[in-house]
Amino acid sequence: MSEKAAAASKSFFTPFNVVAGIIVIIGLILTALRFTGGLAAVTNLSDYNPWGIWIGFDLLVGVALAAGGFVTSAAVYLFGMKRYHSAVRPAILTGFLGYALVVLALNYDVGRPWRLPYPFVIQQGTTSVLFEVAACVALYLAVLFIEFSPAALEWLGLRKARRIVVKLTLLLTIFGVVLSTLHQSSLGALFLIAPSKLHPLWYSPYIPIYFFITSIIAGLSMVIFESTLSYRYLSHKMDETHLKEKNDVTLGFGKAASYVLAGYFAIKVIGISAGNHWHLLGTSYGLWFLVELFGFVALPCFLYAVGVRDKNLKLIRWTAVLALLGIILNRFNVCLIAFNWHLPSSERYFPHWMEIGISVFIVTIGVIFYKFIVTRMPILYKHPEYSDSH
Amino acid sequence: MSISRRKFLGWMGAAGLGTAFGSPAHAAANKHFKGYPESLGVLFDNMLCIGCRNCEAGCNKVNELPPPDRPFDDLTVLSKKRRTNTKVFTVVNRYDHFKGIKNPLFRKIQCNHCLEPACASACFVRAFTKTKEGPVTYDPSVCVGCRYCMIACPFEIPTYEYDEPLTPRIRKCTMCQPRIIDGKLPGCVEICPTEALSFGKRGDLIKIARERIKKYPDRYVDHIYGEHEMGGTSWLYLSGVPFKELAMREDLGVTPAPELTAGALSAVPMVAGLWPVLLTGLYAVSKRKEKIAKIEQQQAIASTLEKANAEAESKLSKALAKAQKEKAAAISKEVKKALEEAKKTQEKEGS
Ligand code: SF4
Ligand code: SF4
Ligand code: SF4
């Protein structure tokens, strides 16, 4: 209580609040433009380029970066890595917020957002990969909400409800892993239907597997990245266990990420040889592909390994940033840069600043909610009255 | 564990994920769908097309589309490459300078009405239907506006009303489905002043096209575009030059679109069925490991304790023994001293 009072007495105009406030105001204006003028008013989308950064970034990158929830809960609850327990709640929270924002962003992108339930309640297009994505994302959002709820219930002091939810942990974790496997890979499978539009170096029958594996890399790196940020800005909210385990998490997840990146590198190379696309590596798209493969897969793999060997936490943290950029680059390549590569440059897509504005707005909402929740609910610390495992 | 797993699988089924079983995409993967028998189509022959834009005008009229940017008799627009859009369901583009052909050639663009449409397979509300008459129709009353159909269509046909804030629709050629059902010709076919567009049963059109190629082998390339492209289309093309040169893609292959995603979709029940089993197994293994580790730890603690006790005891007894020895030595030393002193005093007294 005393803390709340102290916070209230502090000026409301902190740098964070001012910046966030400005972004939110601009975002609301852009929202109004979107829903009065249509997509044409705020985007550069066209009949050749029906998907822009709201899909490439908000959906594809958003879902990948929110993979920390299923990766961490699987590691702790299924694989028995109890020493990373303190990482579960922040990861679930980020996952939940991430998916919620993905759904929010979709409301901007699709033409008639109120019809988003139609594929389930009116007519099921089960031949569509998008149907699978939609079903899994919707279900997983619900799962994440339940997984996150104990923190909220502790905050609200609802013991009974919390006890029931905690009992479901194992079931929810398994359910979450299944759903994540399905939709993370299906996001890649969305592009299977367009072999004539996606550059052959990125188009591969393995693309669902690539998307799934990269989501694990994204999840691991995101946990490291996020713990770095929250330590920097919210360390006063962390309890001793969290602080103690923090470096353990960074080392352990860095090591895991290094392994997964190595595996990913290998299957990428296998993909090229399976499609026999070696000759394409000499083209300009080939060079770009190599930049992605070496700069954003091989390099982070190596740096993670060095960081873990030398116990160099700083290096691991920076590598996490590099790996995350690699994920963003990969999703952009598949959805935007190597997509429609056959079109003349005059027909290619480049985002309108207002599209970027909406994306920034949505990310900002996420940060605001994250901050709101971790400063109130037991995310970075254990609630003293619930000392049993959460 | 088994109960919750079964429950879990039940939920997955109830959640609709199980519906991926036996979906049309799978049926497509097993047998080659040759299209509805008797279905209709249109044959476009670019050696007969004169580039008059009448079809564009006819299409505009029968579909009640907004007036064009430039009147239909203005042929200067042909010099620019155009595409279909929400207000134009068909366009004719001109291609100049072909070896051995003195006139320019034209290409008419509209929906090809694929036999197994990518758009229909991609739509997650089944807004598209391949009708048995041939046209691929679109139902705006269910469309969500996700535009995945546009991503999927290999011919880049569906267009979207980007300027509609609340009720955007996909727009594309309907093959004049309402007219066909009434026994009328499609608007563009009806108005065409030459034989460039022929309407009929797809099977017959293929025969006609073959005959033309046979009769004029020098005029036509030996290929009916649309017979097999992407599994075949209802709209077919004959050309005097390779289709590539008319910007028609020849690298699309013959695989129907639904087959491209059938593999990924068939993996769904596999993942949904196998993952929980494997994960539960992993969980059990890690639980057991934990238990064993705990037992081992306890044992280790116990044995260390024992050892420590034993050590402590032996140390203690050693210390005791040492202390006793020391004590004894000290006593004997004291006694000796005392004796010596007594002796000394005796000697003193004696002297
Ligand atoms: S051409 Fe495109 S829009 Fe037309 S039926 Fe085929 S996939 Fe659908
Ligand atoms: S935009 Fe409409 S028709 Fe096209 S795939 Fe999405 S829901 Fe289906
Ligand atoms: S078939 Fe009908 S809708 Fe299609 S291009 Fe011809 S006139 Fe237009």
PDB file of C-alpha atoms in Angstrom, chain B residues 26 50 73 142 164 227 276 335:
ATOM      1  CA  HIS B  26      -7.014 -35.149 -48.396  1.00  0.00           C
ATOM      2  CA  ILE B  50      -7.812  -7.927 -82.299  1.00  0.00           C
ATOM      3  CA  ASP B  73     -12.855   2.675 -77.297  1.00  0.00           C
ATOM      4  CA  VAL B 142     -19.159 -14.866 -45.038  1.00  0.00           C
ATOM      5  CA  GLU B 164     -14.021   0.100 -48.013  1.00  0.00           C
ATOM      6  CA  GLU B 227      -5.238 -27.789 -69.620  1.00  0.00           C
ATOM      7  CA  PRO B 276       0.622 -35.523 -25.736  1.00  0.00           C
ATOM      8  CA  VAL B 335      54.443 -36.585  41.003  1.00  0.00           C
TER       9      VAL B 335
END
